[in-house]
CSV table of C-alpha atoms in Angstrom, one decimal:
chain,number,residue,atom,x,y,z
D,1,MET,CA,-3.9,133.7,162.7
D,2,SER,CA,-5.7,136.4,160.8
D,3,ASP,CA,-9.1,135.3,159.7
D,4,PRO,CA,-10.9,137.7,157.6
D,5,GLY,CA,-13.3,135.2,156.1
D,6,ALA,CA,-15.0,134.3,159.3
D,7,ALA,CA,-18.3,133.4,157.7
D,8,GLU,CA,-16.9,131.9,154.5
D,9,PRO,CA,-16.6,128.3,153.8
D,10,ARG,CA,-13.5,126.8,155.4
D,11,PRO,CA,-12.4,123.6,153.8
D,12,SER,CA,-10.3,121.4,156.0
D,13,PRO,CA,-8.9,118.6,153.9
D,14,GLY,CA,-7.0,117.1,156.7
D,15,GLN,CA,-10.1,116.1,158.5
D,16,ALA,CA,-12.0,114.6,155.7
D,17,GLY,CA,-10.7,111.0,155.8
D,18,ALA,CA,-12.7,109.8,158.8
D,19,SER,CA,-16.0,111.0,157.7
D,20,GLN,CA,-15.6,109.8,154.1
D,21,ALA,CA,-14.8,106.4,155.5
D,22,GLY,CA,-18.2,106.4,157.2
D,23,ALA,CA,-20.0,106.1,154.0
D,24,SER,CA,-19.3,102.5,153.4
D,25,HIS,CA,-21.2,101.4,156.5
D,26,GLY,CA,-23.6,104.2,157.0
D,27,ASP,CA,-26.6,101.9,156.6
D,28,HIS,CA,-26.1,99.6,159.5
D,29,ASP,CA,-28.1,100.4,162.5
D,30,HIS,CA,-26.0,100.4,165.6
D,31,GLY,CA,-24.9,103.9,165.8
D,32,ASP,CA,-22.4,105.3,163.4
D,33,HIS,CA,-22.0,109.0,164.1
D,34,ASP,CA,-19.3,110.6,162.2
D,35,TYR,CA,-20.3,114.1,163.2
D,36,GLY,CA,-18.1,116.9,163.8
D,37,ASP,CA,-15.4,116.6,161.2
D,38,HIS,CA,-14.9,120.2,160.6
D,39,ASP,CA,-15.6,120.3,156.9
D,40,TYR,CA,-17.6,123.5,157.4
D,41,GLY,CA,-18.7,124.6,154.0
D,42,ASP,CA,-17.6,121.5,152.2
D,43,HIS,CA,-20.7,121.7,150.1
D,44,GLY,CA,-19.5,119.8,147.0
D,45,ALA,CA,-18.8,116.6,148.8
D,46,HIS,CA,-21.5,116.4,151.4
D,47,ARG,CA,-24.3,118.8,150.8
D,48,PRO,CA,-25.4,119.7,147.3
D,49,LEU,CA,-28.2,121.7,148.6
D,50,PRO,CA,-27.8,125.5,149.0
D,51,ALA,CA,-27.3,126.9,152.4
D,52,THR,CA,-30.5,126.9,154.4
D,53,ASP,CA,-31.9,130.0,156.0
D,54,VAL,CA,-30.8,128.9,159.4
D,55,GLU,CA,-27.3,128.2,158.3
D,56,LEU,CA,-27.1,131.7,156.7
D,57,ARG,CA,-28.4,133.0,160.0
D,58,ALA,CA,-25.7,131.2,161.9
D,59,ARG,CA,-23.0,132.6,159.5
D,60,ALA,CA,-24.4,136.1,159.8
D,61,LEU,CA,-24.4,135.9,163.6
D,62,GLU,CA,-20.9,134.5,163.7
D,63,ALA,CA,-19.7,137.3,161.4
D,64,LEU,CA,-21.4,139.9,163.6
D,65,LEU,CA,-19.9,138.5,166.8
D,66,VAL,CA,-16.5,138.3,165.3
D,67,ALA,CA,-16.8,141.9,164.1
D,68,LYS,CA,-17.8,143.0,167.6
D,69,GLY,CA,-14.9,141.1,169.1
D,70,LEU,CA,-17.2,138.9,171.1
D,71,VAL,CA,-15.8,135.7,169.5
D,72,THR,CA,-13.0,134.6,167.3
D,73,THR,CA,-13.2,131.7,164.9
D,74,ASP,CA,-10.1,130.2,166.5
D,75,ALA,CA,-11.9,130.2,169.9
D,76,ILE,CA,-15.0,128.6,168.4
D,77,GLU,CA,-12.9,125.9,166.7
D,78,ARG,CA,-11.0,125.3,170.0
D,79,VAL,CA,-14.3,124.7,171.8
D,80,ILE,CA,-15.6,122.3,169.1
D,81,SER,CA,-12.3,120.4,169.1
D,82,TYR,CA,-12.1,120.3,172.9
D,83,TYR,CA,-15.6,118.9,173.2
D,84,GLU,CA,-14.8,116.2,170.7
D,85,HIS,CA,-11.4,115.2,171.9
D,86,ASP,CA,-10.7,116.1,175.5
D,87,VAL,CA,-13.6,115.8,177.8
D,88,GLY,CA,-15.2,112.8,179.5
D,89,PRO,CA,-12.6,110.2,180.5
D,90,ARG,CA,-12.5,111.5,184.1
D,91,ASN,CA,-15.3,109.2,185.1
D,92,GLY,CA,-13.4,106.2,183.7
D,93,ALA,CA,-10.3,107.4,185.4
D,94,LYS,CA,-12.0,107.4,188.7
D,95,VAL,CA,-13.2,103.8,188.1
D,96,VAL,CA,-9.7,102.7,187.3
D,97,ALA,CA,-8.1,104.5,190.3
D,98,ARG,CA,-10.7,103.0,192.7
D,99,ALA,CA,-9.9,99.5,191.3
D,100,TRP,CA,-6.2,100.1,191.9
D,101,LEU,CA,-6.8,101.0,195.5
D,102,ASP,CA,-9.6,98.6,196.4
D,103,PRO,CA,-9.1,94.9,195.5
D,104,ALA,CA,-12.7,94.1,196.4
D,105,TYR,CA,-13.9,96.8,194.0
D,106,ARG,CA,-11.5,95.5,191.3
D,107,GLN,CA,-13.0,92.0,191.7
D,108,ARG,CA,-16.5,93.3,191.3
D,109,LEU,CA,-15.5,95.5,188.4
D,110,LEU,CA,-14.1,92.6,186.5
D,111,ALA,CA,-17.0,90.3,187.4
D,112,ASP,CA,-19.7,92.8,186.5
D,113,GLY,CA,-18.5,96.0,184.9
D,114,THR,CA,-21.9,97.6,184.5
D,115,ALA,CA,-22.8,97.1,188.2
D,116,ALA,CA,-19.5,98.2,189.6
D,117,ILE,CA,-19.4,101.3,187.4
D,118,ALA,CA,-22.9,102.1,188.5
D,119,GLU,CA,-21.7,102.0,192.1
D,120,LEU,CA,-19.8,105.1,191.4
D,121,GLY,CA,-22.8,106.7,189.8
D,122,TYR,CA,-21.9,106.3,186.1
D,123,GLY,CA,-24.1,104.5,183.6
D,124,GLY,CA,-27.0,105.0,181.3
D,125,ALA,CA,-27.9,103.6,178.0
D,126,GLU,CA,-24.5,103.8,176.4
D,127,GLY,CA,-22.8,102.2,179.4
D,128,ASP,CA,-25.0,99.2,179.5
D,129,ASN,CA,-23.2,95.9,179.4
D,130,MET,CA,-19.8,97.3,180.2
D,131,VAL,CA,-17.1,94.6,180.2
D,132,VAL,CA,-13.9,95.6,181.9
D,133,VAL,CA,-10.7,93.8,180.7
D,134,ALA,CA,-7.6,93.9,182.9
D,135,ASN,CA,-4.1,94.3,181.6
D,136,THR,CA,-1.5,92.0,183.2
D,137,PRO,CA,2.2,91.6,182.8
D,138,THR,CA,1.5,89.2,180.0
D,139,VAL,CA,-1.7,90.5,178.4
D,140,HIS,CA,-2.4,93.9,177.0
D,141,ASN,CA,-5.9,94.8,176.0
D,142,ALA,CA,-7.1,97.2,173.4
D,143,VAL,CA,-10.6,98.2,172.2
D,144,VAL,CA,-11.9,98.9,168.8
D,145,CYS,CA,-15.3,99.0,167.1
D,146,THR,CA,-14.8,97.4,163.7
D,147,LEU,CA,-18.3,98.2,162.5
D,148,CYS,CA,-18.6,101.8,163.5
D,149,SER,CA,-17.7,103.7,166.7
D,150,CYS,CA,-19.4,102.1,169.6
D,151,TYR,CA,-17.9,103.5,172.7
D,152,PRO,CA,-18.5,103.5,176.5
D,153,TRP,CA,-19.6,107.1,176.5
D,154,PRO,CA,-20.6,107.5,180.2
D,155,VAL,CA,-17.1,106.6,181.4
D,156,LEU,CA,-15.0,107.9,178.5
D,157,GLY,CA,-16.9,110.9,177.1
D,158,LEU,CA,-16.9,111.6,173.4
D,159,PRO,CA,-14.8,109.3,171.2
D,160,PRO,CA,-11.7,110.7,169.7
D,161,ALA,CA,-11.7,111.2,165.9
D,162,TRP,CA,-9.2,108.5,165.3
D,163,TYR,CA,-11.3,105.9,167.1
D,164,LYS,CA,-13.9,106.5,164.5
D,165,SER,CA,-11.5,106.4,161.6
D,166,LEU,CA,-11.5,103.5,159.2
D,167,PRO,CA,-7.8,102.9,159.3
D,168,TYR,CA,-7.9,102.4,163.1
D,169,ARG,CA,-10.9,100.2,162.9
D,170,ALA,CA,-9.4,97.9,160.3
D,171,ARG,CA,-5.8,97.9,161.3
D,172,MET,CA,-6.3,97.5,165.0
D,173,VAL,CA,-7.6,94.0,164.3
D,174,ALA,CA,-5.2,93.1,161.5
D,175,GLU,CA,-2.0,94.4,163.0
D,176,PRO,CA,-2.6,95.7,166.5
D,177,ARG,CA,1.1,95.8,167.5
D,178,ALA,CA,1.9,98.0,164.6
D,179,VAL,CA,-0.9,100.3,165.4
D,180,LEU,CA,0.1,100.5,169.1
D,181,GLN,CA,3.6,101.3,168.1
D,182,GLU,CA,2.3,104.2,166.1
D,183,PHE,CA,0.6,105.4,169.3
D,184,GLY,CA,4.0,105.2,170.9
D,185,LEU,CA,3.3,102.0,172.8
D,186,GLU,CA,6.1,99.4,172.6
D,187,LEU,CA,5.1,96.1,174.1
D,188,PRO,CA,7.6,93.4,174.9
D,189,ALA,CA,7.3,90.5,172.4
D,190,GLU,CA,6.1,88.1,175.2
D,191,VAL,CA,3.0,90.3,176.0
D,192,GLU,CA,-0.1,89.0,174.2
D,193,VAL,CA,-2.2,91.7,172.6
D,194,ARG,CA,-6.0,91.1,172.9
D,195,VAL,CA,-8.3,93.3,170.8
D,196,TRP,CA,-11.9,93.6,171.9
D,197,ASP,CA,-14.5,94.6,169.3
D,198,SER,CA,-17.1,96.8,170.9
D,199,SER,CA,-20.7,96.6,169.7
D,200,ALA,CA,-24.1,98.0,170.7
D,201,GLU,CA,-24.4,95.1,173.0
D,202,VAL,CA,-21.1,95.1,174.8
D,203,ARG,CA,-18.7,98.0,175.4
D,204,TYR,CA,-15.2,97.4,176.7
D,205,LEU,CA,-13.1,99.3,179.0
D,206,VAL,CA,-9.5,98.5,179.6
D,207,LEU,CA,-8.3,98.4,183.2
D,208,PRO,CA,-4.6,99.3,182.9
D,209,MET,CA,-1.9,98.2,185.3
D,210,ARG,CA,-1.0,100.6,188.1
D,211,PRO,CA,2.5,102.0,187.2
D,212,PRO,CA,5.4,101.8,189.5
D,213,GLY,CA,6.2,105.0,191.4
D,214,THR,CA,2.7,105.6,192.5
D,215,GLU,CA,2.9,104.0,195.9
D,216,GLY,CA,1.0,106.0,198.5
D,217,TRP,CA,-1.0,108.0,196.0
D,218,ASP,CA,-4.6,108.7,196.7
D,219,GLN,CA,-7.5,108.1,194.4
D,220,GLU,CA,-7.6,111.5,192.9
D,221,ARG,CA,-3.9,111.6,192.2
D,222,LEU,CA,-4.0,108.2,190.6
D,223,ALA,CA,-7.0,109.1,188.5
D,224,GLY,CA,-4.9,112.0,187.2
D,225,ILE,CA,-2.6,109.7,185.3
D,226,VAL,CA,-5.3,107.6,183.7
D,227,THR,CA,-5.9,109.0,180.3
D,228,ARG,CA,-8.6,108.2,177.9
D,229,ASP,CA,-6.1,106.3,175.7
D,230,CYS,CA,-5.1,104.1,178.6
D,231,MET,CA,-8.7,103.0,178.9
D,232,ILE,CA,-9.0,102.3,175.1
D,233,GLY,CA,-5.7,100.4,175.4
D,234,THR,CA,-3.6,102.6,173.0
D,235,ALA,CA,-1.5,103.9,175.9
D,236,VAL,CA,-0.5,102.8,179.4
D,237,PRO,CA,-0.4,105.1,182.5
D,238,SER,CA,2.8,106.7,183.3
D,239,VAL,CA,3.9,108.7,186.3
D,240,ASP,CA,5.3,111.3,183.9
D,241,ALA,CA,1.7,112.1,183.0
D,242,ALA,CA,1.0,113.3,186.6
D,243,PRO,CA,-0.4,116.8,186.6
I,1,MET,CA,-7.6,133.5,176.3
I,2,THR,CA,-11.0,132.3,177.1
I,3,GLU,CA,-11.2,129.3,179.3
I,4,VAL,CA,-13.2,126.6,177.7
I,5,PRO,CA,-15.8,125.3,180.1
I,6,ARG,CA,-16.1,121.6,180.4
I,7,LEU,CA,-18.8,120.0,178.4
I,8,GLU,CA,-20.2,118.5,181.6
I,9,ARG,CA,-20.7,122.1,182.9
I,10,VAL,CA,-22.6,123.0,179.7
I,11,ASP,CA,-24.6,119.8,180.1
I,12,ALA,CA,-25.4,120.7,183.7
I,13,ALA,CA,-26.4,124.2,182.8
I,14,LEU,CA,-28.8,123.0,180.2
I,15,ALA,CA,-30.0,119.8,181.9
I,16,GLY,CA,-33.7,119.2,182.0
I,17,ARG,CA,-35.6,121.3,179.5
I,18,ALA,CA,-33.0,122.1,177.0
I,19,PRO,CA,-30.3,119.4,176.8
I,20,LEU,CA,-27.8,119.3,174.0
I,21,PRO,CA,-29.0,116.8,171.3
I,22,ARG,CA,-27.2,113.5,171.6
I,23,ASP,CA,-27.4,110.1,170.0
I,24,ASN,CA,-25.5,107.1,171.3
I,25,GLY,CA,-24.0,109.5,173.8
I,26,GLU,CA,-22.3,111.6,171.2
I,27,LEU,CA,-23.3,115.2,170.4
I,28,VAL,CA,-25.4,115.3,167.3
I,29,PHE,CA,-24.4,117.8,164.6
I,30,GLU,CA,-26.3,117.2,161.4
I,31,GLU,CA,-24.5,119.9,159.7
I,32,PRO,CA,-21.3,121.7,160.6
I,33,TRP,CA,-23.0,125.0,161.3
I,34,GLN,CA,-24.6,123.4,164.3
I,35,ALA,CA,-21.2,122.6,165.9
I,36,ARG,CA,-20.2,126.2,165.2
I,37,ALA,CA,-23.4,127.5,166.8
I,38,LEU,CA,-22.5,125.5,169.9
I,39,GLY,CA,-18.9,126.8,169.9
I,40,MET,CA,-20.1,130.3,169.2
I,41,GLY,CA,-22.5,130.3,172.1
I,42,VAL,CA,-20.0,128.9,174.5
I,43,VAL,CA,-17.3,131.4,173.6
I,44,ALA,CA,-19.7,134.4,173.5
I,45,LEU,CA,-21.2,133.5,176.9
I,46,GLU,CA,-17.8,133.1,178.5
I,47,ARG,CA,-16.3,136.3,176.9
I,48,THR,CA,-19.3,138.4,177.9
I,49,GLY,CA,-19.6,137.0,181.3
I,50,SER,CA,-23.2,136.0,180.6
I,51,SER,CA,-24.9,133.5,182.8
I,52,TRP,CA,-25.8,130.1,181.6
I,53,ALA,CA,-29.0,130.3,183.5
I,54,GLU,CA,-30.0,133.4,181.6
I,55,PHE,CA,-29.1,131.7,178.3
I,56,ARG,CA,-31.1,128.6,179.3
I,57,ARG,CA,-34.1,130.8,179.9
I,58,HIS,CA,-33.8,132.3,176.4
I,59,LEU,CA,-33.2,128.9,174.9
I,60,VAL,CA,-36.2,127.2,176.5
I,61,ALA,CA,-38.4,130.2,175.4
I,62,ALA,CA,-37.0,129.9,171.9
I,63,ILE,CA,-37.7,126.2,171.8
I,64,GLN,CA,-41.3,126.8,172.9
I,65,ARG,CA,-41.8,129.5,170.3
I,66,GLN,CA,-40.8,127.3,167.5
I,67,PRO,CA,-43.6,126.6,165.0
I,68,GLY,CA,-42.9,122.9,165.2
I,69,ASP,CA,-41.8,122.4,161.6
I,70,PRO,CA,-42.3,118.7,161.0
I,71,GLU,CA,-39.6,118.8,158.3
I,72,ALA,CA,-37.0,120.1,160.8
I,73,SER,CA,-34.9,117.4,162.5
I,74,PRO,CA,-34.4,117.7,166.3
I,75,ALA,CA,-30.8,118.9,166.0
I,76,THR,CA,-31.7,121.5,163.4
I,77,ALA,CA,-34.6,122.8,165.4
I,78,TYR,CA,-32.5,122.8,168.6
I,79,TYR,CA,-29.6,124.8,167.1
I,80,ALA,CA,-32.0,127.2,165.4
I,81,ALA,CA,-33.5,127.9,168.8
I,82,TRP,CA,-29.9,128.2,170.1
I,83,LEU,CA,-29.1,130.9,167.7
I,84,GLU,CA,-32.2,132.8,168.5
I,85,ALA,CA,-31.5,132.5,172.2
I,86,LEU,CA,-28.0,133.7,171.8
I,87,GLU,CA,-29.2,136.7,169.7
I,88,GLY,CA,-31.9,137.4,172.3
I,89,LEU,CA,-29.5,137.2,175.3
I,90,LEU,CA,-26.8,139.4,173.7
I,91,ALA,CA,-29.4,141.9,172.6
I,92,GLU,CA,-30.9,142.1,176.1
I,93,ARG,CA,-27.5,142.8,177.4
I,94,GLY,CA,-27.0,145.6,174.9
I,95,LEU,CA,-24.2,143.8,173.1
I,96,LEU,CA,-26.0,143.3,169.8
I,97,PRO,CA,-28.3,145.7,168.0
């Protein structure tokens, strides 16, 4: 993609929905953070003030680095997007894989998620009061934060943009099956869907079922098929996802 | 194509005296330029083979040099220092005037 206007405003209408949605509940106090929608330069909607000195300095440096071939705007955007969408869930995946292999750990995990997760060295403020809910052949769990975007960061990393979007937050409660279908997850009619509403006090993590075809796999290999979405409950692990 | 370093690696490189601003676990960007500053730094360091330890040294120094503007929010102050550190490191390496 040619990109002559590196330091110019780059409106991105496709990203605007989630952050606009944030306005309606922006005044409650348990942590709404709709940062990072890439509406760079979307001055009219969000920031009537003129660009600050430091922002101009940022643009000037970016333009200079682009001119010198040290960065490209594509690469910058890839980093931003990657940090928002892709990193983090490895910790949670290790927790799940351990629970699949070690029935005693599984028991501790379901009895006291916070303590069992801390055993593996993960925790911290955002992971306090972790409750782990297990999928079974008859129950599928999914997590939402209807108020904002509370999320078990220490085990799942940065929340995906859709998790923070108003449509997901509203529809996951009202019509979970339809939402899950849109994620490509078809559940048999006899499976009950339970939706858990995260809050500042309690953050939920879904313990998915270990899929068939993984007999004899070690913990690392198992963790490799546990995606972030599996632990939010919008997907289930599949051997096809193996690296 | 530049390999994007894992965020954990960036966190580890900056841990201690110059951690990335976070709130509720999420990276804090008060304005879009701050996210771009982070992306710009990560890409420039990787492409130029610069060391994160050297960058951190510049960043810590830049944070200490700040006048402590009470009006500036922590993320704004941090990414202002980030820009200064990036300029300083690249200039030191002769990559910027």
